[in-house]
PDB file of C-alpha atoms in Angstrom:
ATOM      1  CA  UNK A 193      14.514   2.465  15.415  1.00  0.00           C
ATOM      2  CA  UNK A 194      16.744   2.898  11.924  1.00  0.00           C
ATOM      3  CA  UNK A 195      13.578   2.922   8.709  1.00  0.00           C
ATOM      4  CA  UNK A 196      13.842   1.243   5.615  1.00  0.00           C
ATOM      5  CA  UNK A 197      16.467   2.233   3.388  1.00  0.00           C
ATOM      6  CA  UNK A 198      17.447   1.382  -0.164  1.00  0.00           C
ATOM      7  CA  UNK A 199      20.480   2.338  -2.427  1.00  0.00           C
ATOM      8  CA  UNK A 200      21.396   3.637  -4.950  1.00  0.00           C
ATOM      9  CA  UNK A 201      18.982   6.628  -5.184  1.00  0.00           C
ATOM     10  CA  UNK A 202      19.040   6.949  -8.784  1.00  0.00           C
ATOM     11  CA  UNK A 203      20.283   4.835 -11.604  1.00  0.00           C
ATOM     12  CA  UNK A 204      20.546   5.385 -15.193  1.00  0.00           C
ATOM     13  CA  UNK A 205      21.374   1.721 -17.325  1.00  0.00           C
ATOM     14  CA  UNK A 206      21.141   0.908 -21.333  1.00  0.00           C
ATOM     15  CA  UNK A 207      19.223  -1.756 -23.025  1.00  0.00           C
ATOM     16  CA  UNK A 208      20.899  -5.181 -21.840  1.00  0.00           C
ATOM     17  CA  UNK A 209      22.435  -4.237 -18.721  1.00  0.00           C
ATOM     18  CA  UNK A 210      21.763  -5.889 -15.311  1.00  0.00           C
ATOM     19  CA  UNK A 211      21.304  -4.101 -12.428  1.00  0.00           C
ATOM     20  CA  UNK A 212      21.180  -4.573  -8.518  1.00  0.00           C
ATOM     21  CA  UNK A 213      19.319  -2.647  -5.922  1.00  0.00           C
ATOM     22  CA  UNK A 214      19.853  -2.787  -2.142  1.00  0.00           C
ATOM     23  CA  UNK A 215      17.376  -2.622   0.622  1.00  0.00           C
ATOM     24  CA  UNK A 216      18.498  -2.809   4.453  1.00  0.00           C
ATOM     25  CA  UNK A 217      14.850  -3.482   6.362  1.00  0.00           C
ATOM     26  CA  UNK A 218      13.623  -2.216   9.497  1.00  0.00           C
ATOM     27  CA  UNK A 219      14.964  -3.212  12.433  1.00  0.00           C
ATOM     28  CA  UNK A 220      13.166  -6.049  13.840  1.00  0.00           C
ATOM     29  CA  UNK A 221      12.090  -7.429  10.764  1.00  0.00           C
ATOM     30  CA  UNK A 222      12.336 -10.299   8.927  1.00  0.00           C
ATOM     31  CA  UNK A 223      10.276  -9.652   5.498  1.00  0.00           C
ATOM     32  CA  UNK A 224      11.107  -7.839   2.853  1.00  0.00           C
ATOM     33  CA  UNK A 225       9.096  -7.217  -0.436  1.00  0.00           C
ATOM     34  CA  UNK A 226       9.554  -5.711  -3.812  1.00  0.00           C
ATOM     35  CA  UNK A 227       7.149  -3.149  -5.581  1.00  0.00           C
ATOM     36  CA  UNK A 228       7.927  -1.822  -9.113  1.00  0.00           C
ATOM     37  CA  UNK A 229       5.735   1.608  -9.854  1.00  0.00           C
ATOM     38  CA  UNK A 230       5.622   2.883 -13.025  1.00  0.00           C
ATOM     39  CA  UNK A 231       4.896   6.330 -13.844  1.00  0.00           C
ATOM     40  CA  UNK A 232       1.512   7.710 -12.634  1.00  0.00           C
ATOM     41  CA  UNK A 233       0.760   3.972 -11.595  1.00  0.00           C
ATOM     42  CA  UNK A 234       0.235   1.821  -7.926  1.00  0.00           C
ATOM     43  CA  UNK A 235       3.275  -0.514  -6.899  1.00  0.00           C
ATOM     44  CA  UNK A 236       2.896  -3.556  -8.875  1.00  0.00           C
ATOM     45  CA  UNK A 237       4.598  -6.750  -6.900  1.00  0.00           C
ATOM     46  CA  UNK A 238       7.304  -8.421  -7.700  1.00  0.00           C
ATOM     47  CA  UNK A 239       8.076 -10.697  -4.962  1.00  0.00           C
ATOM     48  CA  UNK A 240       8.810 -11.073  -1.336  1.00  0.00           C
ATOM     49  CA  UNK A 241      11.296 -12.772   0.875  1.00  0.00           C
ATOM     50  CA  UNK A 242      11.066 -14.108   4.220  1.00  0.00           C
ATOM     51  CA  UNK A 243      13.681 -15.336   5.893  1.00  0.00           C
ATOM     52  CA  UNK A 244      16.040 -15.673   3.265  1.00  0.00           C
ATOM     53  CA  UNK A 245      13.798 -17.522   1.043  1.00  0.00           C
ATOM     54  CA  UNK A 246      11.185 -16.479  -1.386  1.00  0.00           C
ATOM     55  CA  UNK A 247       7.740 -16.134  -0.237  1.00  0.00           C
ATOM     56  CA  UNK A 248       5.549 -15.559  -3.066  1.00  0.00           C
ATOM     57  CA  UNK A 249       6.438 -13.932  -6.502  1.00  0.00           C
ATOM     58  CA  UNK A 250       4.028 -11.855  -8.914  1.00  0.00           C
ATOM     59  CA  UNK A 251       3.808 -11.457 -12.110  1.00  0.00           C
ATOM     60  CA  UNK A 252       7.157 -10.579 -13.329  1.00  0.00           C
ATOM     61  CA  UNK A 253       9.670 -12.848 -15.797  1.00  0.00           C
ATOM     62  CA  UNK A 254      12.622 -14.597 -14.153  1.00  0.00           C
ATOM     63  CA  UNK A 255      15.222 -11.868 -14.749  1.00  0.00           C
ATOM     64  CA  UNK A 256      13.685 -10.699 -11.891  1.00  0.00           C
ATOM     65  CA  UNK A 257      15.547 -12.002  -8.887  1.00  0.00           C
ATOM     66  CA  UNK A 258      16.231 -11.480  -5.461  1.00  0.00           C
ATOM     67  CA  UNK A 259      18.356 -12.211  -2.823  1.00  0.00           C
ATOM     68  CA  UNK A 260      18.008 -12.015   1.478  1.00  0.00           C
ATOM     69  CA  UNK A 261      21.076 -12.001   3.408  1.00  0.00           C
ATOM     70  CA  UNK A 262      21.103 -13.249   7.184  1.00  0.00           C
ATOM     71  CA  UNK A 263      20.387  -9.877   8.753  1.00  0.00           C
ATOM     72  CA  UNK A 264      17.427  -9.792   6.094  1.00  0.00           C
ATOM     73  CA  UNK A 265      18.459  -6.599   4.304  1.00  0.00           C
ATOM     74  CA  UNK A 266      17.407  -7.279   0.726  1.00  0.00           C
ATOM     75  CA  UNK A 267      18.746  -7.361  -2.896  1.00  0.00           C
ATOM     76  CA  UNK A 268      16.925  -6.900  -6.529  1.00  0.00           C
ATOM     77  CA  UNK A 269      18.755  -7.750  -9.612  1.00  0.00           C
ATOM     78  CA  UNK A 270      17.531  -7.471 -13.172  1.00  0.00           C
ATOM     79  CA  UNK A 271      19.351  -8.823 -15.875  1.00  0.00           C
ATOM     80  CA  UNK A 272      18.680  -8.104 -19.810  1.00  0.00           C
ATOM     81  CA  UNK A 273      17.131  -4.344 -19.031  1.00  0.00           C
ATOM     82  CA  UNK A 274      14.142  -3.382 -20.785  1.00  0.00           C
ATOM     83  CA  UNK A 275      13.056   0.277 -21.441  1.00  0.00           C
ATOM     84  CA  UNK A 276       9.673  -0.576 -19.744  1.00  0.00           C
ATOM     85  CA  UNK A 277      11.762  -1.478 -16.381  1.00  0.00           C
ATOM     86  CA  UNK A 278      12.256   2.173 -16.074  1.00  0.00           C
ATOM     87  CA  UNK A 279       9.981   2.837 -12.418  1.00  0.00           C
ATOM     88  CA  UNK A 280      10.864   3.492  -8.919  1.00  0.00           C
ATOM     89  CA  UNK A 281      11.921   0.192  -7.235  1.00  0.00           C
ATOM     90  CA  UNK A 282      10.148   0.526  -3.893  1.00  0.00           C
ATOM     91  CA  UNK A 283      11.178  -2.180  -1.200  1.00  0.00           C
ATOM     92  CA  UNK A 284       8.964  -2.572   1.961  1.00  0.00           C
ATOM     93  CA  UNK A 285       9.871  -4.625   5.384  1.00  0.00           C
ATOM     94  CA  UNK A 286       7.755  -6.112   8.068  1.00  0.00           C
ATOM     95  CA  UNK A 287       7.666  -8.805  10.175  1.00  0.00           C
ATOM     96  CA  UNK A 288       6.457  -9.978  13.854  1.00  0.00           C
ATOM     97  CA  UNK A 289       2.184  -9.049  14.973  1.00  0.00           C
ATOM     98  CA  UNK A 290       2.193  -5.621  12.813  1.00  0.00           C
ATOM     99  CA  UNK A 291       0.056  -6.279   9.469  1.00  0.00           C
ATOM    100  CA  UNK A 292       1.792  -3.325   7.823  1.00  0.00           C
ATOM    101  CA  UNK A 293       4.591  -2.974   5.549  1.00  0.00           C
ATOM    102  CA  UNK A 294       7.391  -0.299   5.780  1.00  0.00           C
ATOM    103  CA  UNK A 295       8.674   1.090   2.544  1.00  0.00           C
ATOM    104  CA  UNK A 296      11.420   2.576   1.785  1.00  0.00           C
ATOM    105  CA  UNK A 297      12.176   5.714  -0.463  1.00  0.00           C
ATOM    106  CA  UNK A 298      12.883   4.044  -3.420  1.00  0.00           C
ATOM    107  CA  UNK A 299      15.267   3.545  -6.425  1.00  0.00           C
ATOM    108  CA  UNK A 300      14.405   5.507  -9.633  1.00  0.00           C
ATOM    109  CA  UNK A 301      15.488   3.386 -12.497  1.00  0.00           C
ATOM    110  CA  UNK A 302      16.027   4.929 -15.825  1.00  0.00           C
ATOM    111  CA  UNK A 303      16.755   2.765 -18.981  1.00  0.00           C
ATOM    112  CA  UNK A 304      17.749   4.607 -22.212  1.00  0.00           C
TER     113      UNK A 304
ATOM    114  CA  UNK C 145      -9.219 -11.630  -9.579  1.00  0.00           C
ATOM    115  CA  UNK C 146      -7.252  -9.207  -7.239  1.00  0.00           C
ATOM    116  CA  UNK C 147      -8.454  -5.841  -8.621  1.00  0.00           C
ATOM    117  CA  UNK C 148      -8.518  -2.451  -6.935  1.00  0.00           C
ATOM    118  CA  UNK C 149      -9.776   1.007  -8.178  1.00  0.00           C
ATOM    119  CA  UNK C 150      -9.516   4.211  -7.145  1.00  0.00           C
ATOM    120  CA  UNK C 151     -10.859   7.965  -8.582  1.00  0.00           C
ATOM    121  CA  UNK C 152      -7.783   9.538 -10.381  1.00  0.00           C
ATOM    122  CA  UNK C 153      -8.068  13.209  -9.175  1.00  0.00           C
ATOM    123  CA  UNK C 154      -9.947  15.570  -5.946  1.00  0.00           C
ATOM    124  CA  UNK C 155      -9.587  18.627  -5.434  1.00  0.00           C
ATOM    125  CA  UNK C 156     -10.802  20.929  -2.211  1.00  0.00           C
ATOM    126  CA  UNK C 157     -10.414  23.848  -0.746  1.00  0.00           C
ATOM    127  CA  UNK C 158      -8.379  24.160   2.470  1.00  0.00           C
ATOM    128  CA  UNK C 159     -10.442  23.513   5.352  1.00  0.00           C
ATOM    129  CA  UNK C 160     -12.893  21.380   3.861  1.00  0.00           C
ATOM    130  CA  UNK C 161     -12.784  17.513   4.416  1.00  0.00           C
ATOM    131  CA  UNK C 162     -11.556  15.488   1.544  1.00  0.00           C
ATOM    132  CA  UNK C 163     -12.874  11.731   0.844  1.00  0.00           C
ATOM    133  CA  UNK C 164     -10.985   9.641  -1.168  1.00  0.00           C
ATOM    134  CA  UNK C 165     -12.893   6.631  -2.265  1.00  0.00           C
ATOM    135  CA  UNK C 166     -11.396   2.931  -3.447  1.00  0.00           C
ATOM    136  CA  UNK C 167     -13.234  -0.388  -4.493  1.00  0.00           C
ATOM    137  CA  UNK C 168     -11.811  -4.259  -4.720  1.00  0.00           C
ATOM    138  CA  UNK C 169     -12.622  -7.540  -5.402  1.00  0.00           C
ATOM    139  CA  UNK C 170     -11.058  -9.814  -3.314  1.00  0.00           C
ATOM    140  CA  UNK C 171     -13.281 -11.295  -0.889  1.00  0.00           C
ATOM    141  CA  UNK C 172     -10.735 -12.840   1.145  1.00  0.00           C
ATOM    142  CA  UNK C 173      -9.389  -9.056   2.049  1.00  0.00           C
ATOM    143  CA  UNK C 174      -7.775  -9.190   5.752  1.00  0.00           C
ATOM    144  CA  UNK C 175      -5.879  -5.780   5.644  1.00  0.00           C
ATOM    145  CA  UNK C 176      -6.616  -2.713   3.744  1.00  0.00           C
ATOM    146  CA  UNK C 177      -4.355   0.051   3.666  1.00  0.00           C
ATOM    147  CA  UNK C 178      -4.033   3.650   2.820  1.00  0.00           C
ATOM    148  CA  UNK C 179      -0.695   4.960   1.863  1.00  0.00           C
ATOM    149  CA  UNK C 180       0.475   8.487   0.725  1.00  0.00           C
ATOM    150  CA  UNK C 181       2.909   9.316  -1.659  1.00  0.00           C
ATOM    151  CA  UNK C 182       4.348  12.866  -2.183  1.00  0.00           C
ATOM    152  CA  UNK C 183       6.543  13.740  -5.442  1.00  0.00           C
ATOM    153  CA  UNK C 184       9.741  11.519  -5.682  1.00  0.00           C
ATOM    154  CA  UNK C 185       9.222   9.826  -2.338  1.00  0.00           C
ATOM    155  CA  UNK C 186       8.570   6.631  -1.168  1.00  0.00           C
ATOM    156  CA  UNK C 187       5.078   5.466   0.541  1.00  0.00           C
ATOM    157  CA  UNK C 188       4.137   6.630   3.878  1.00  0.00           C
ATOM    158  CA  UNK C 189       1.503   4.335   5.933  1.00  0.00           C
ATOM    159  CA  UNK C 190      -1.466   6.724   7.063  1.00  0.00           C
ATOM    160  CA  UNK C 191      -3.741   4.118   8.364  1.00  0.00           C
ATOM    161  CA  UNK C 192      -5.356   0.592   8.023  1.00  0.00           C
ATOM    162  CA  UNK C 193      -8.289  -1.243   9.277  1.00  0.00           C
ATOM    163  CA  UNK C 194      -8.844  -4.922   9.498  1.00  0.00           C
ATOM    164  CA  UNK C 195     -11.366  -6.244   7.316  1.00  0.00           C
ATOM    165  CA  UNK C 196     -13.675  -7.535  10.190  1.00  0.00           C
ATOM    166  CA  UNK C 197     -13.817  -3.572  11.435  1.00  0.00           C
ATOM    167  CA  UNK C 198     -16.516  -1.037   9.765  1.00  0.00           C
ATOM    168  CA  UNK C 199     -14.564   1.848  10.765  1.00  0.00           C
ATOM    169  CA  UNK C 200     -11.257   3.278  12.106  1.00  0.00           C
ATOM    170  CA  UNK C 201     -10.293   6.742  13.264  1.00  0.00           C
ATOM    171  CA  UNK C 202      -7.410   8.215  13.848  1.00  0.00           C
ATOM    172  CA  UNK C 203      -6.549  12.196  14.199  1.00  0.00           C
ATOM    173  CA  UNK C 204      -8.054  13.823  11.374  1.00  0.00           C
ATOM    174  CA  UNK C 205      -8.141  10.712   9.613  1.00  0.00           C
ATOM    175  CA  UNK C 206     -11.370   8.264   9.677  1.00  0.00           C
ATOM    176  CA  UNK C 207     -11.566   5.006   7.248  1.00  0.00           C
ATOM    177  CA  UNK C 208     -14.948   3.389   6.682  1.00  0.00           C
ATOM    178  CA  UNK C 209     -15.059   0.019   5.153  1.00  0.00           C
ATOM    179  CA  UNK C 210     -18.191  -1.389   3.750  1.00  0.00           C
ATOM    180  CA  UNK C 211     -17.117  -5.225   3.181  1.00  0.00           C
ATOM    181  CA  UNK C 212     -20.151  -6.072   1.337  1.00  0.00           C
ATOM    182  CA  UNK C 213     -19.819  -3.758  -0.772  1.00  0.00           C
ATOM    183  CA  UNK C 214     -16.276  -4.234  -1.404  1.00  0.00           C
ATOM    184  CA  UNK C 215     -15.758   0.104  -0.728  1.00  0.00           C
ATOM    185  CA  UNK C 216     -12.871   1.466   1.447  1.00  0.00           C
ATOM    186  CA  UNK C 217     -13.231   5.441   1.921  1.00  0.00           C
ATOM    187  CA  UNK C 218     -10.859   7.825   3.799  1.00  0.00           C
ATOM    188  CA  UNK C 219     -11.833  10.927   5.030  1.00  0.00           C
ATOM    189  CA  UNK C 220      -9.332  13.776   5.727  1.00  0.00           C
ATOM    190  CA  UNK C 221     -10.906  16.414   7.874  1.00  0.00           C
ATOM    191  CA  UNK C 222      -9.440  20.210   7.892  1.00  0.00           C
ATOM    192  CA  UNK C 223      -7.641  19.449   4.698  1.00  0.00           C
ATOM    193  CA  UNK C 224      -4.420  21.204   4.882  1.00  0.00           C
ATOM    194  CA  UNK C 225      -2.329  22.105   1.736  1.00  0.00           C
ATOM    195  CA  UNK C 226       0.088  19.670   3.259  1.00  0.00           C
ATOM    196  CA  UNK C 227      -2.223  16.641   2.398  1.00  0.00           C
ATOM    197  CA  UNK C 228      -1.799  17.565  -1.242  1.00  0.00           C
ATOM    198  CA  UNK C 229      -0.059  14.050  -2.658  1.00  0.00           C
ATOM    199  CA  UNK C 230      -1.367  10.996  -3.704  1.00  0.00           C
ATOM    200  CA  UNK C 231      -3.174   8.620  -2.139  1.00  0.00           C
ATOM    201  CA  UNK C 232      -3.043   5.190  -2.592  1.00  0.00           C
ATOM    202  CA  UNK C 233      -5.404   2.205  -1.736  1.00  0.00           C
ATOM    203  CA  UNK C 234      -4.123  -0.845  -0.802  1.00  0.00           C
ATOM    204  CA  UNK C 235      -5.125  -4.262   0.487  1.00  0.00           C
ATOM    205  CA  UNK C 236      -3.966  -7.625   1.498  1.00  0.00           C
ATOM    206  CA  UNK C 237      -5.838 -10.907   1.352  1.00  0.00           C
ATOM    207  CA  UNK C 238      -4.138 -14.302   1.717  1.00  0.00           C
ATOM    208  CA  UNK C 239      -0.908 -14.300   0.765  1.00  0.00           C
ATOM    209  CA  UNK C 240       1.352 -11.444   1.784  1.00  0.00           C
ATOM    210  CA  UNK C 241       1.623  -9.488  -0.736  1.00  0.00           C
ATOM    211  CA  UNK C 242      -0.397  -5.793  -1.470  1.00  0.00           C
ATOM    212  CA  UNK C 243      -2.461  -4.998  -4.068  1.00  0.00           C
ATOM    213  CA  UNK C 244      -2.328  -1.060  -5.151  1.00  0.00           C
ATOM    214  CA  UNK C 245      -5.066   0.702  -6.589  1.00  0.00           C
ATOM    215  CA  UNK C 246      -3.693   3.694  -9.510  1.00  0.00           C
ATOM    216  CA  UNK C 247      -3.431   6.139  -6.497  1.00  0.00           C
ATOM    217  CA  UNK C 248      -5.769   9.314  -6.320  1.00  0.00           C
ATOM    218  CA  UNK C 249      -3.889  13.025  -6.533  1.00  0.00           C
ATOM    219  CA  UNK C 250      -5.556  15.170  -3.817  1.00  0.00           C
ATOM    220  CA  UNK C 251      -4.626  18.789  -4.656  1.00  0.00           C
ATOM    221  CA  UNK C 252      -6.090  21.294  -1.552  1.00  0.00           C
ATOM    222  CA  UNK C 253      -5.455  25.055  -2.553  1.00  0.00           C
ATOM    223  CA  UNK C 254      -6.050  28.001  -0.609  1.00  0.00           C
TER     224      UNK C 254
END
């Protein structure tokens, strides 16, 4: 059974950039969700997809979007980077009778 | 709201058993989670309980839930210095999504 993976590892953007991050979920599952965790902070989340269309959204501005592709791996873009978007990007998956999510290692984001 | 707190820091001596204590607010809780983190890494499921359950255990691991009191605790017995990490909180009520508490850094020394 292949675990939740995301890409790039690390990513270093300026003010204004957009970015995209990549998530390829567990096998077997059909729900993927975004976390954003700031420094010395919980995941905060941004919002969840289920297959292929979004399932709830928290409390994050609409430069925030995602994507789900047919074999449900996952995509995060940001547009118009702010400094405070600097965090590790966590993606989790799960899907079918198990309550649990699966996350992934993460994407640390840096924004000078 | 959807609030949920958790001590910042614990420290123990190897051996001992650690308890690592959260609180919420969300009365409509079905899931509640704990996760560890260790530096740089993603979050690793330890354990979770079902909010009609009073208490789960598992290995060295046991998770008490006191639902009308809104408190989730998770005991670690024969703390090893490879439990040092942190420890995060975590539940679920009617939508999907988790709620994370600001993790608690368990450091276990010799």
């Amino acid at each position: 059974e292949t675990g939740v993976t995301q890409s790039p590892t690390h990513l270093i953007k300026t003010r204004g950039q957009q970015v995209t991050l990549r998530c390829s979920s567990q096998s077997g599952h059909n729900t993927v969700s975004w976390y954003q965790q700031a420094l010395g902070q919980g995941p905060q989340f941004i919002f969840q997809y289920y297959r292929e269309e979004e399932n709830g959204r928290g409390n994050f501005p609409p430069r925030f979007s995602g994507l789900q592709f047919p074999n449900y791996s996952s995509e995060l873009n940001v547009n118009a980077l702010e400094l405070d978007d600097s965090a590790l990007y966590l993606c989790a998956s799960s899907g079918g009778l198990d309550p649990t999510q699966y996350f992934g290692p993460g994407t640390r984001l840096t924004v000078l | 709201g959807e609030d949920v707190e958790q001590s910042l820091f614990l420290s123990v001596r190897e051996g001992d058993s650690s308890v690592i204590n959260c609180t919420y607010t969300d009365s409509s809780s079905t899931y509640l989670y704990w996760y560890k983190q260790e530096p740089g890494a993603g979050l690793q499921l330890l354990t979770y309980i079902f909010s009609n359950m009073d208490m789960k255990q598992d290995q060295r691991l046991t998770v008490l839930l006191n639902k009308k009191d809104k408190h989730l605790s998770l005991r670690i017995a024969d703390t090893q210095t490879g439990d040092s990490a942190i420890y995060f909180c975590a539940e679920k009520g009617s939508t999907d999504k988790l709620i994370f508490g600001t993790g608690t850094r368990l450091q276990v020394f010799p």
